[in-house]
Short mmCIF file of C-alpha atoms in Angstrom, two decimals:
data_model
loop_
_atom_site.label_atom_id
_atom_site.label_comp_id
_atom_site.label_asym_id
_atom_site.label_seq_id
_atom_site.Cartn_x
_atom_site.Cartn_y
_atom_site.Cartn_z
CA UNK F 19 -11.11 1.41 -10.38
CA UNK F 20 -14.79 0.71 -10.07
CA UNK F 21 -14.64 -1.61 -13.28
CA UNK F 22 -11.94 -3.76 -11.47
CA UNK F 23 -14.18 -4.16 -8.44
CA UNK F 24 -17.17 -4.83 -10.78
CA UNK F 25 -15.16 -7.52 -12.53
CA UNK F 26 -14.15 -9.01 -9.09
CA UNK F 27 -17.86 -9.22 -8.14
CA UNK F 28 -18.74 -10.92 -11.43
CA UNK F 29 -15.91 -13.39 -10.94
CA UNK F 30 -17.14 -14.26 -7.42
CA UNK F 31 -20.68 -14.75 -8.55
CA UNK F 32 -19.44 -17.26 -11.17
CA UNK F 33 -17.56 -19.09 -8.48
CA UNK F 34 -14.14 -18.03 -9.66
CA UNK F 35 -11.41 -16.86 -7.38
CA UNK F 36 -10.70 -13.23 -8.30
CA UNK F 37 -6.90 -13.69 -7.87
CA UNK F 38 -6.21 -17.12 -9.25
CA UNK F 39 -9.15 -17.44 -11.61
CA UNK F 40 -9.89 -20.99 -10.58
CA UNK F 41 -13.26 -22.42 -9.98
CA UNK F 42 -13.73 -22.50 -6.18
CA UNK F 43 -16.46 -25.08 -6.29
CA UNK F 44 -14.43 -27.68 -8.13
CA UNK F 45 -13.39 -30.62 -5.90
CA UNK F 46 -9.61 -31.11 -5.41
CA UNK F 47 -9.46 -34.38 -7.35
CA UNK F 48 -11.04 -32.82 -10.42
CA UNK F 49 -8.51 -30.01 -10.59
CA UNK F 50 -5.75 -30.08 -13.21
CA UNK F 51 -2.08 -30.06 -12.25
CA UNK F 52 -1.86 -26.40 -13.25
CA UNK F 53 -4.73 -25.49 -10.98
CA UNK F 54 -3.24 -27.42 -8.11
CA UNK F 55 0.03 -25.51 -8.61
CA UNK F 56 -1.74 -22.18 -8.72
CA UNK F 57 -3.69 -22.91 -5.58
CA UNK F 58 -0.53 -24.10 -3.84
CA UNK F 59 1.22 -20.89 -4.58
CA UNK F 60 -1.94 -18.88 -3.60
CA UNK F 61 -1.92 -20.50 -0.18
CA UNK F 62 1.86 -20.30 0.17
CA UNK F 63 1.68 -16.51 -0.36
CA UNK F 64 -0.98 -16.24 2.29
CA UNK F 65 1.18 -18.40 4.63
CA UNK F 66 4.20 -16.11 4.09
CA UNK F 67 2.04 -13.05 4.85
CA UNK F 68 0.90 -14.69 8.08
CA UNK F 69 4.53 -15.45 9.01
CA UNK F 70 5.40 -11.77 8.44
CA UNK F 71 2.54 -10.90 10.85
CA UNK F 72 3.96 -13.23 13.45
CA UNK F 73 7.45 -11.72 12.90
CA UNK F 74 5.99 -8.22 13.46
CA UNK F 75 4.35 -9.29 16.66
CA UNK F 76 7.32 -11.32 17.87
CA UNK F 77 10.24 -8.90 17.12
CA UNK F 78 9.34 -6.47 19.92
CA UNK F 79 8.78 -9.24 22.38
CA UNK F 80 11.91 -11.19 21.63
CA UNK F 81 14.41 -8.44 20.69
CA UNK F 82 13.46 -5.99 23.48
CA UNK F 83 16.73 -4.71 24.85
CA UNK F 84 18.91 -6.08 22.07
CA UNK F 85 17.97 -3.54 19.43
CA UNK F 86 17.23 0.22 19.66
CA UNK F 87 13.70 1.25 19.75
CA UNK F 88 13.77 2.95 16.41
CA UNK F 89 15.16 -0.28 14.79
CA UNK F 90 12.40 -2.36 16.43
CA UNK F 91 9.78 0.09 15.16
CA UNK F 92 11.15 -0.06 11.67
CA UNK F 93 11.22 -3.88 11.62
CA UNK F 94 7.60 -3.93 12.86
CA UNK F 95 6.53 -1.44 10.22
CA UNK F 96 8.27 -3.26 7.42
CA UNK F 97 6.95 -6.62 8.35
CA UNK F 98 3.39 -5.40 8.96
CA UNK F 99 3.41 -3.60 5.59
CA UNK F 100 4.78 -6.72 3.80
CA UNK F 101 2.08 -8.83 5.50
CA UNK F 102 -0.68 -6.57 4.58
CA UNK F 103 0.39 -5.99 1.03
CA UNK F 104 1.08 -9.70 0.37
CA UNK F 105 -2.24 -10.61 1.84
CA UNK F 106 -3.95 -8.22 -0.59
CA UNK F 107 -1.86 -9.50 -3.54
CA UNK F 108 -0.46 -6.13 -4.22
CA UNK F 109 2.27 -5.77 -6.86
CA UNK F 110 4.00 -3.26 -4.52
CA UNK F 111 4.02 -5.95 -1.73
CA UNK F 112 5.56 -8.40 -4.19
CA UNK F 113 8.32 -6.00 -4.98
CA UNK F 114 8.98 -5.08 -1.40
CA UNK F 115 9.05 -8.72 -0.35
CA UNK F 116 11.46 -9.78 -3.02
CA UNK F 117 13.82 -6.88 -2.14
CA UNK F 118 13.49 -7.76 1.60
CA UNK F 119 14.28 -11.45 1.02
CA UNK F 120 17.19 -10.64 -1.27
CA UNK F 121 18.73 -8.22 1.29
CA UNK F 122 18.01 -10.62 4.18
CA UNK F 123 19.74 -13.47 2.20
CA UNK F 124 22.72 -11.23 1.32
CA UNK F 125 23.21 -10.10 4.98
CA UNK F 126 23.04 -13.73 6.18
CA UNK F 127 25.48 -14.78 3.50
CA UNK F 128 27.95 -12.02 4.42
CA UNK F 129 27.77 -12.64 8.16
CA UNK F 130 27.95 -16.43 8.01
CA UNK F 131 31.57 -16.53 9.09
CA UNK F 132 31.01 -14.65 12.30
CA UNK F 133 28.03 -16.67 13.58
CA UNK F 134 27.32 -20.06 15.03
CA UNK F 135 25.21 -21.28 12.14
CA UNK F 136 22.07 -19.17 12.63
CA UNK F 137 22.83 -17.37 9.39
CA UNK F 138 22.41 -20.65 7.53
CA UNK F 139 18.88 -20.71 8.65
CA UNK F 140 18.43 -17.20 7.42
CA UNK F 141 19.78 -18.14 4.03
CA UNK F 142 17.44 -21.13 3.80
CA UNK F 143 14.44 -19.02 4.90
CA UNK F 144 15.49 -16.24 2.30
CA UNK F 145 15.70 -18.75 -0.54
CA UNK F 146 12.46 -20.52 0.37
CA UNK F 147 10.53 -17.25 0.59
CA UNK F 148 12.08 -16.10 -2.71
CA UNK F 149 10.90 -19.21 -4.30
CA UNK F 150 7.38 -18.99 -2.92
CA UNK F 151 6.95 -15.31 -3.73
CA UNK F 152 9.18 -14.77 -6.70
CA UNK F 153 8.27 -17.59 -9.13
CA UNK F 154 6.37 -16.89 -12.26
CA UNK F 155 3.07 -18.32 -11.04
CA UNK F 156 3.07 -16.14 -7.96
CA UNK F 157 4.11 -13.03 -9.84
CA UNK F 158 1.29 -13.62 -12.32
CA UNK F 159 -1.19 -13.52 -9.42
CA UNK F 160 0.32 -10.20 -8.16
CA UNK F 161 0.07 -8.48 -11.51
CA UNK F 162 -3.28 -10.15 -12.28
CA UNK F 163 -1.99 -11.67 -15.55
CA UNK F 164 -2.78 -15.28 -14.68
CA UNK F 165 -4.99 -16.90 -17.37
CA UNK F 166 -8.15 -18.66 -16.67
CA UNK F 167 -8.22 -22.24 -17.82
CA UNK F 168 -11.23 -23.47 -19.63
#
């Protein structure tokens, strides 16, 4: 455990991002297409984590009276944990998020006949989130197997 933190400290002192292993001091125009793709997925994971935080805050405000209190608490706990774990680039957060998006997409797909079209928005959001979190570049950041480019 301490060796991982020690390695992260060494990476930071060299100017390398400990997650994406990209030189942080390199200007955007000098980055390779691979480095640009990795940084795009890095920031998109952070954006998805922030959106989960907003959902966790907004669910009790918006759905008060529509859902039982226990359901509201569970949604808040799930979204807060996904937000925290994705922000820390935890492999557990990756797995929970992928299952969450898959289930959310399946529920939206199964209930599309009874709605007024709002399920289509859920399907699009689930697919977009699955792409941003579930692609190979993002997964390699979560399991720390992304290779540094020389």
